[in-house]
């Protein structure tokens, strides 16, 4: 994909359906929704759904609602509502479509419709299409599995109305009774076997408090919420395909006017090297295997944002993977590739040394400081150039020196030569070690004829490395991340928590070129040869903290080839 990714309009079977509905004028306005349950932070799978639902609204001049599917009082919290809204806004705010503004600031809440849901349920009872059942949850499950009718199925409408009102009034304990749709106990589709619509739950709700002690089940709440909000295309993941007949049954039973909302299903995002469900992500947080929901190793939207991923890269990723009806596993490399692709075009280059080793240029005057010219971004001629100070004492990365290197090692070695990027070729004359044998300093000499861009700079050496001037460098904390799991499918074969990569975070104190002092979020930089970096919110005026968003190359592909 190219720079214009965000202006490309993808096509898939759902967009084809919407386009056809637009062509035939079936609906006045295309209206989609993104309906998270506020029981955790959003993850990259939700990003796929947000990009699809907001994308359809954006492409067809419609509206997309964010609706909190807050029908389960015990697991939901306001913190999650706030984080969800922040994530959605971040992901769509700069997408460039004014109509999105209509609904992205204040969420809709299924709990706002509890009265309507209740009234509709009463209507269903009046139509003899629902009944109060006294079986336990276990019995109900068992009877549904066997296709056996409940002994309470043929209660009179009056008795059902009375019992349902008393359920609402709080006369019965949790689990004592349910309201069930009266559909077809011999239906091959289990969801049509008199599904439960309401259960008793004496629990405080994060928005309705203690007003309710009966709570609607997913299908009832979801279908009616779609109808109440005037949703036209209710897009969900494949697991809900079997629910669709129930969705339609509910709309039919209540005889809601046409045009009605329709449900469509697509394959959820599965990604290698991560777990995706909130239920599992919450375990990582609670067991302190990560530092919170926005830990940059988490594939949550807030984690990705903190790590330095841009909204545009996430949207490009969602477009790249496409929308299909077939379950599949997306390689983490696809996400990484999308990021590299964008950052290569947009990120200014800087020099930084992650694991410094001192280099003394013995023939370079101690009092001399040169400023060498460096291009800010070879992919973007408008990005200009800058000066980098060069002096007698420098730092290079420990990885760029080897005392006894293998063949084809083109970086620095005793007696060997290397080019310092934007500057000179140097030769390593002497290796200084401490008592423990650790290399503490490299004493090198400069070839003054070899300056980059100079008239006499045509001499070539095989290796070029990055460096910073010791006297001018600023120190920064740099957090280097690796994949959180060591196996591509941590969900498979045992407890996913046992596959945590113990080396997923490394913190180093880096030496950075002075221009980086001017860096401000949300700028991203390429630290040459090291990857793309973004400032972490832990940064203070005195100390920058950088996150490596992504390396320059796919190091895991190399690993895979080796083994
Ligand atoms: P989780 O198991 O992580 O809690 P969920 O489906 O229960 O996921 P919801 O908050 O109910 O989470 O989901 C909100 C919307 O996001 C739903 O429409 C759901 O289909 C969609 N969604 C959730 N996970 C994915 C995914 N991996 N890929 C695409 N869409 C997803
Ligand atoms: Mg859910």
XYZ file of C-alpha atoms and ligand atoms in Angstrom:
595
model
C 0.000 0.000 0.000
C 1.124 3.517 -0.645
C 0.941 6.935 0.913
C -2.635 7.228 -0.208
C -3.780 4.190 1.778
C -6.311 6.205 3.740
C -7.952 7.461 0.580
C -8.303 4.018 -0.981
C -11.733 2.511 -0.617
C -11.594 -1.211 -0.092
C -14.213 -3.543 -1.365
C -15.543 -6.680 0.270
C -18.782 -8.615 0.476
C -20.242 -6.394 3.209
C -19.460 -3.162 1.387
C -20.942 -4.733 -1.747
C -24.195 -5.326 0.133
C -24.222 -1.767 1.465
C -23.505 -0.394 -2.012
C -26.422 -2.375 -3.389
C -28.728 -1.100 -0.619
C -27.615 2.434 -1.426
C -28.267 1.829 -5.130
C -31.778 0.518 -4.530
C -32.534 3.239 -1.985
C -33.509 0.674 0.648
C -32.559 2.954 3.530
C -32.562 6.724 3.810
C -29.238 6.731 5.598
C -26.630 4.044 6.127
C -26.256 3.553 9.848
C -23.758 1.159 11.435
C -22.647 0.685 15.016
C -19.699 -0.543 17.030
C -21.084 -2.265 20.152
C -18.381 -3.103 22.712
C -19.158 -4.542 26.092
C -17.390 -2.241 28.609
C -15.681 -5.099 30.438
C -12.113 -4.414 29.357
C -9.958 -2.337 27.050
C -10.290 -2.603 23.304
C -7.816 -4.735 21.381
C -6.631 -4.844 17.799
C -9.538 -7.132 16.878
C -11.904 -4.356 17.894
C -9.872 -2.007 15.699
C -10.801 -4.197 12.743
C -14.469 -3.868 13.649
C -14.212 -0.093 14.252
C -12.475 0.420 10.911
C -15.168 -1.615 9.187
C -18.164 0.045 10.825
C -16.827 3.606 10.754
C -15.314 2.920 7.338
C -18.707 1.963 5.890
C -20.318 5.072 7.424
C -17.494 7.187 6.050
C -17.574 5.730 2.548
C -21.354 5.772 2.165
C -22.093 9.108 3.815
C -23.642 7.427 6.823
C -23.321 7.384 10.590
C -21.677 4.994 12.993
C -22.764 4.790 16.636
C -20.564 3.621 19.445
C -22.863 1.671 21.700
C -21.914 0.303 25.070
C -23.422 -3.140 25.275
C -23.721 -2.734 29.040
C -26.267 -5.373 29.923
C -24.118 -7.394 32.313
C -23.985 -5.410 35.559
C -21.285 -7.363 37.348
C -18.376 -7.078 34.935
C -18.713 -3.542 33.663
C -17.054 -0.354 34.785
C -16.941 3.315 33.883
C -13.159 3.132 33.501
C -13.708 0.821 30.557
C -16.294 3.115 28.971
C -13.799 6.001 29.129
C -10.952 3.970 27.704
C -13.147 2.641 24.891
C -14.214 6.134 23.874
C -10.639 7.423 23.996
C -9.515 4.530 21.798
C -12.313 4.941 19.263
C -11.722 8.686 18.982
C -8.020 8.198 18.544
C -8.588 5.634 15.812
C -11.123 7.612 13.745
C -10.584 11.273 14.660
C -8.194 12.116 11.846
C -9.915 9.935 9.275
C -11.314 12.957 7.541
C -15.090 12.686 7.396
C -17.214 15.220 9.189
C -20.260 13.017 9.692
C -18.236 10.767 11.974
C -18.340 13.637 14.424
C -22.027 13.031 14.898
C -21.696 10.039 17.088
C -18.164 9.484 18.213
C -18.118 11.754 21.244
C -20.934 10.446 23.370
C -21.579 6.775 23.353
C -25.015 5.231 23.232
C -25.816 2.812 26.027
C -27.942 -0.292 25.807
C -28.798 0.447 29.448
C -30.583 3.634 28.298
C -33.097 1.369 26.611
C -33.864 -0.889 29.584
C -37.394 0.547 29.838
C -38.023 0.003 26.128
C -36.630 -3.515 26.330
C -38.979 -4.240 29.200
C -42.003 -2.832 27.371
C -41.170 -4.924 24.311
C -40.866 -8.010 26.513
C -44.301 -7.343 27.980
C -45.624 -7.012 24.434
C -44.098 -10.356 23.558
C -45.770 -11.959 26.582
C -49.104 -10.393 25.553
C -48.654 -11.936 22.127
C -48.078 -15.275 23.838
C -44.565 -15.341 22.385
C -42.729 -15.399 25.696
C -43.211 -17.107 29.036
C -41.815 -17.102 32.527
C -39.892 -20.282 33.235
C -39.081 -21.563 36.730
C -36.338 -23.980 35.727
C -32.803 -23.461 36.996
C -30.173 -22.249 34.517
C -28.718 -25.781 34.428
C -32.079 -27.393 33.740
C -32.806 -24.816 31.056
C -29.507 -25.566 29.311
C -30.110 -29.287 29.515
C -33.681 -29.057 28.187
C -32.548 -26.841 25.337
C -29.771 -29.222 24.459
C -32.232 -32.108 24.364
C -34.915 -30.076 22.607
C -37.369 -30.694 25.494
C -40.132 -28.236 26.256
C -40.215 -26.482 29.597
C -43.102 -27.613 31.858
C -43.869 -23.899 32.311
C -44.212 -23.215 28.606
C -47.981 -23.188 28.572
C -48.659 -20.796 31.394
C -51.470 -18.361 30.711
C -50.662 -14.892 29.403
C -52.070 -13.407 32.631
C -49.877 -15.563 34.829
C -46.821 -14.730 32.702
C -47.565 -10.991 32.873
C -47.963 -11.211 36.616
C -44.788 -13.248 37.183
C -42.715 -11.081 34.864
C -43.864 -7.931 36.688
C -42.935 -9.581 39.983
C -39.549 -10.596 38.604
C -38.972 -6.937 37.827
C -40.258 -5.889 41.243
C -37.564 -7.998 42.879
C -39.768 -10.666 44.462
C -37.558 -13.584 43.414
C -33.912 -14.418 44.064
C -31.213 -14.655 41.414
C -31.682 -17.588 39.071
C -35.200 -18.422 40.324
C -36.963 -17.547 37.074
C -36.260 -16.397 33.548
C -38.292 -14.933 30.752
C -37.961 -17.097 27.652
C -39.040 -16.595 24.080
C -41.544 -19.189 22.913
C -40.153 -20.298 19.556
C -39.487 -23.905 18.633
C -37.941 -26.544 20.862
C -37.403 -28.867 17.905
C -35.499 -26.299 15.855
C -32.139 -27.647 14.618
C -30.649 -24.274 15.603
C -30.324 -24.352 19.393
C -30.644 -20.555 19.564
C -34.269 -20.893 18.508
C -35.077 -23.365 21.295
C -36.927 -20.977 23.573
C -33.898 -18.797 24.392
C -33.717 -16.881 27.634
C -34.486 -13.166 27.204
C -34.254 -12.009 30.835
C -32.589 -13.306 33.950
C -32.739 -12.167 37.547
C -29.572 -10.513 38.827
C -29.745 -8.513 42.042
C -26.706 -6.448 41.188
C -25.884 -2.785 40.908
C -25.322 -1.534 37.405
C -22.641 1.082 36.659
C -25.265 3.410 35.174
C -28.743 2.328 36.297
C -27.713 1.591 39.869
C -30.283 -0.572 41.676
C -33.216 0.294 39.452
C -33.201 -3.118 37.811
C -32.859 -6.625 39.112
C -33.711 -8.275 35.807
C -31.247 -7.884 32.975
C -31.757 -8.601 29.280
C -29.708 -11.260 27.510
C -27.464 -10.421 24.580
C -29.819 -11.250 21.703
C -32.764 -9.377 23.136
C -30.757 -6.279 24.010
C -28.708 -6.277 20.865
C -31.507 -6.694 18.354
C -33.684 -4.093 20.034
C -30.795 -1.627 20.420
C -30.129 -1.897 16.692
C -33.798 -1.322 15.981
C -34.147 1.604 18.421
C -31.083 3.372 16.991
C -32.182 2.880 13.394
C -29.178 0.743 12.533
C -29.318 -0.514 8.953
C -26.321 -2.856 8.786
C -25.534 -4.663 12.004
C -22.121 -6.134 11.383
C -20.700 -8.709 13.779
C -18.251 -11.594 13.861
C -18.987 -15.102 12.596
C -19.870 -16.618 15.987
C -23.125 -14.702 15.736
C -24.177 -16.243 12.441
C -26.211 -18.827 14.397
C -27.903 -15.994 16.287
C -29.166 -14.345 13.121
C -32.450 -16.347 12.915
C -33.187 -15.223 16.476
C -32.383 -11.611 15.538
C -34.914 -11.880 12.751
C -37.441 -13.724 14.894
C -37.398 -10.898 17.444
C -38.003 -8.227 14.783
C -40.797 -10.347 13.279
C -42.415 -11.147 16.603
C -42.580 -7.467 17.503
C -43.742 -6.640 13.970
C -41.330 -3.735 13.724
C -41.795 -1.597 10.614
C -39.573 -2.005 7.566
C -36.896 -1.288 6.520
C -35.410 -3.274 9.349
C -31.822 -3.671 10.465
C -30.006 -6.686 9.056
C -27.201 -8.635 10.614
C -24.101 -9.566 8.606
C -21.144 -11.573 9.812
C -17.442 -11.447 8.997
C -14.409 -13.391 10.217
C -12.831 -11.973 13.359
C -9.195 -10.996 13.416
C -6.865 -13.623 14.814
C -3.243 -12.628 15.063
C -0.158 -14.751 15.704
C 1.961 -14.238 18.845
C -0.862 -12.792 20.903
C -4.071 -13.595 22.702
C -7.037 -11.542 21.656
C -9.964 -11.837 24.015
C -10.509 -9.363 26.822
C -10.959 -12.266 29.201
C -7.367 -13.313 28.579
C -5.899 -9.833 28.337
C -7.365 -9.037 31.757
C -5.449 -12.003 33.211
C -2.188 -10.583 31.899
C -3.023 -7.296 33.617
C -4.268 -8.774 36.901
C -1.388 -11.247 37.178
C 1.028 -8.352 36.533
C 2.604 -10.134 33.579
C 2.416 -6.738 31.856
C 2.349 -3.196 33.212
C -1.332 -2.481 32.724
C -3.733 -2.446 29.795
C -1.631 0.081 27.887
C 1.636 -1.798 28.245
C 3.250 -1.341 24.828
C 3.580 -5.122 24.471
C -0.182 -5.538 24.671
C -2.141 -5.716 21.438
C -4.717 -3.415 22.983
C -5.441 -0.208 21.118
C -4.056 1.772 24.059
C -0.943 -0.422 24.171
C -0.343 -0.021 20.457
C -0.850 3.735 20.744
C 1.588 4.002 23.622
C 4.105 1.930 21.729
C 3.986 4.473 18.926
C 1.705 2.864 16.369
C -0.302 5.500 14.510
C -4.036 5.447 13.909
C -3.340 5.639 10.174
C -1.112 2.543 10.333
C -3.793 0.614 12.211
C -6.401 1.652 9.663
C -4.070 0.664 6.825
C -3.618 -2.695 8.542
C -7.381 -3.159 8.793
C -7.697 -2.380 5.087
C -4.809 -4.662 4.134
C -6.204 -7.723 5.883
C -9.635 -7.219 4.349
C -13.038 -8.552 5.346
C -13.971 -12.141 4.582
C -16.325 -14.841 5.744
C -13.561 -17.377 6.390
C -11.764 -17.694 9.725
C -8.022 -17.265 9.353
C -4.880 -16.378 11.245
C -3.126 -13.153 10.336
C 0.649 -13.121 10.689
C 1.966 -10.498 13.108
C 4.460 -9.670 10.348
C 1.613 -8.088 8.355
C 1.011 -5.538 11.100
C 4.723 -4.890 11.445
C 5.124 -4.476 7.708
C 2.311 -1.925 7.624
C 4.031 0.117 10.314
C 7.441 0.023 8.648
C 5.867 1.021 5.400
C 4.324 4.141 6.898
C 7.175 5.149 9.181
C 9.758 4.762 6.439
C 7.965 7.560 4.614
C 7.149 9.749 7.588
C 9.730 9.333 10.335
C 12.731 11.679 10.503
C 16.086 9.951 10.941
C 18.265 10.478 13.999
C 21.361 8.860 15.437
C 21.241 7.122 18.783
C 23.407 4.501 20.429
C 21.591 1.943 22.559
C 24.501 0.150 24.235
C 27.316 2.659 24.178
C 31.010 1.882 23.953
C 33.446 4.779 23.936
C 35.567 5.484 20.861
C 38.538 7.841 21.113
C 39.829 9.239 17.824
C 43.480 9.568 18.734
C 44.467 11.747 15.769
C 41.490 14.083 16.084
C 42.217 17.367 17.929
C 40.664 17.458 21.408
C 39.379 20.995 21.008
C 37.809 20.518 17.598
C 34.075 20.105 16.978
C 32.777 19.691 13.454
C 29.197 19.764 12.320
C 28.440 17.141 9.720
C 25.417 17.361 7.436
C 22.706 14.747 7.675
C 19.566 14.262 5.623
C 16.471 14.124 7.826
C 14.543 11.727 5.642
C 15.792 10.310 2.340
C 12.186 9.363 1.508
C 10.942 12.906 1.965
C 12.872 15.728 0.315
C 10.818 18.313 2.226
C 12.160 17.032 5.534
C 15.436 18.980 5.065
C 18.814 18.431 6.661
C 20.448 19.025 10.012
C 23.914 19.306 11.519
C 25.312 16.685 13.866
C 28.296 17.513 16.079
C 31.373 15.329 15.598
C 34.324 15.341 18.000
C 37.265 13.358 19.303
C 35.237 11.162 21.662
C 32.234 9.291 20.377
C 29.964 6.443 21.293
C 29.177 3.572 18.996
C 26.945 0.579 19.699
C 28.582 -2.405 21.379
C 26.987 -4.593 18.697
C 29.031 -2.797 16.060
C 32.348 -4.049 17.388
C 33.620 -7.605 17.637
C 37.023 -8.642 18.800
C 37.063 -11.936 16.926
C 34.327 -11.608 14.364
C 33.143 -14.257 11.939
C 33.825 -13.794 8.224
C 31.520 -11.328 6.491
C 31.419 -9.115 9.590
C 31.711 -5.642 8.114
C 31.537 -3.562 11.251
C 34.443 -2.613 13.464
C 37.120 -5.118 14.482
C 40.698 -4.744 15.756
C 42.744 -3.394 12.853
C 39.592 -3.022 10.754
C 37.915 -0.035 9.195
C 34.360 1.205 9.176
C 32.583 4.361 8.013
C 30.866 6.531 10.599
C 27.641 7.584 8.920
C 27.736 11.179 7.544
C 31.373 11.457 8.705
C 34.699 9.661 8.317
C 36.210 6.255 7.893
C 37.954 5.203 11.088
C 40.354 2.389 11.876
C 40.452 0.505 15.178
C 44.042 0.600 16.435
C 43.698 -0.490 20.043
C 41.173 -2.218 22.270
C 41.134 -1.138 25.931
C 39.687 -3.544 28.509
C 38.983 -3.459 32.213
C 40.252 -6.030 34.705
C 37.348 -8.315 33.959
C 38.252 -8.365 30.282
C 35.316 -6.245 29.220
C 36.012 -3.837 26.358
C 35.713 -0.301 27.721
C 37.162 1.808 24.953
C 38.285 1.616 21.344
C 41.174 3.795 20.278
C 40.826 4.594 16.618
C 42.316 6.871 13.973
C 40.419 9.001 11.475
C 41.132 9.062 7.746
C 40.627 12.784 7.186
C 40.471 12.298 3.402
C 37.344 10.150 3.703
C 34.730 12.639 4.847
C 31.226 11.855 3.558
C 30.177 14.218 0.808
C 33.711 15.660 0.634
C 35.752 16.049 -2.575
C 37.997 13.138 -1.629
C 35.369 10.844 -0.197
C 35.384 8.171 -2.888
C 37.133 5.581 -0.735
C 34.724 2.812 0.174
C 34.568 0.404 3.084
C 32.003 -2.306 3.475
C 30.475 -1.254 6.798
C 28.772 1.949 7.904
C 27.741 2.410 11.517
C 25.947 5.033 13.582
C 27.534 7.032 16.376
C 27.050 10.067 18.614
C 29.509 12.632 19.919
C 30.152 11.837 23.611
C 30.304 15.450 24.760
C 27.067 16.373 22.988
C 24.981 13.266 23.526
C 21.824 13.361 25.591
C 20.966 10.369 27.711
C 17.588 8.753 27.388
C 15.849 5.647 28.615
C 14.943 3.385 25.743
C 12.491 0.508 26.084
C 13.001 -2.267 23.582
C 10.115 -4.623 23.049
C 9.814 -8.053 21.644
C 6.747 -10.159 21.072
C 4.973 -10.975 24.321
C 4.702 -14.688 23.516
C 7.327 -17.102 22.306
C 4.935 -19.205 20.253
C 2.788 -18.167 17.325
C -0.445 -19.514 18.823
C -0.284 -19.112 22.607
C -3.999 -19.968 22.789
C -3.334 -23.517 21.676
C -1.911 -26.302 23.849
C -2.024 -25.291 27.482
C -2.117 -22.159 29.579
C -1.231 -19.193 27.390
C 0.513 -17.559 30.341
C 3.250 -20.199 30.254
C 4.317 -19.002 26.797
C 5.244 -15.489 27.912
C 8.506 -14.323 26.358
C 10.827 -13.527 29.298
C 12.796 -11.147 27.073
C 9.852 -9.127 25.803
C 11.112 -5.936 27.469
C 14.667 -4.655 27.714
C 15.449 -1.223 29.111
C 18.697 0.507 28.137
C 20.239 3.916 28.746
C 20.981 5.263 25.318
C 23.100 8.149 24.041
C 21.220 10.260 21.542
C 22.226 12.988 19.135
C 21.379 16.453 20.518
C 18.669 17.204 17.922
C 16.487 14.657 19.699
C 16.150 17.067 22.614
C 13.604 18.915 20.469
C 11.447 15.816 19.981
C 7.828 16.106 21.075
C 5.031 13.578 21.016
C 3.477 12.344 18.803
C 6.528 12.593 16.508
C 8.136 9.334 15.471
C 11.779 8.908 14.614
C 13.882 6.346 12.926
C 16.992 5.810 15.002
C 19.196 4.797 12.121
C 19.814 1.067 11.858
C 17.804 0.466 15.054
C 14.137 0.929 14.281
C 11.280 3.365 14.753
C 10.806 5.061 18.109
C 8.180 7.186 19.852
C 8.261 9.062 23.148
C 6.571 7.348 26.064
C 4.281 9.352 28.382
C 6.717 8.507 31.195
C 9.066 11.124 29.676
C 9.788 14.166 31.835
C 11.411 17.500 30.919
C 14.668 16.099 32.335
C 14.560 12.657 30.863
C 13.158 11.271 27.689
C 11.758 7.764 27.623
C 11.553 6.181 24.185
C 9.632 3.129 23.074
C 10.860 1.156 20.137
C 7.697 0.755 18.123
C 9.239 -1.631 15.652
C 12.633 -2.761 14.406
C 13.720 -1.966 10.857
C 13.759 -5.586 9.802
C 11.721 -8.592 10.685
C 14.073 -10.366 13.101
C 11.558 -13.179 13.648
C 11.594 -14.160 9.968
C 15.344 -14.692 10.275
C 14.836 -16.826 13.394
C 12.248 -18.925 11.601
C 14.655 -19.568 8.727
C 17.449 -20.624 11.091
C 15.405 -23.305 12.798
P -13.682 -10.325 23.626
O -13.797 -11.817 23.551
O -12.338 -9.817 23.395
O -14.325 -9.762 24.853
P -16.024 -9.590 22.290
O -16.481 -9.951 20.934
O -16.729 -10.225 23.428
O -14.498 -9.810 22.356
P -17.198 -7.058 22.421
O -16.865 -5.920 23.278
O -18.475 -7.761 22.644
O -16.007 -8.054 22.515
O -17.044 -6.679 20.876
C -17.418 -5.478 20.289
C -17.394 -5.664 18.806
O -16.087 -5.952 18.365
C -18.284 -6.803 18.371
O -19.040 -6.403 17.256
C -17.314 -7.886 18.021
O -17.832 -8.722 17.029
C -16.100 -7.103 17.552
N -14.878 -7.873 17.748
C -14.430 -8.408 18.898
N -13.301 -9.109 18.703
C -13.020 -9.010 17.384
C -11.979 -9.517 16.546
N -10.995 -10.284 17.026
N -12.020 -9.206 15.229
C -12.993 -8.437 14.741
N -13.995 -7.927 15.464
C -14.026 -8.206 16.770
Mg -18.362 -9.991 24.474
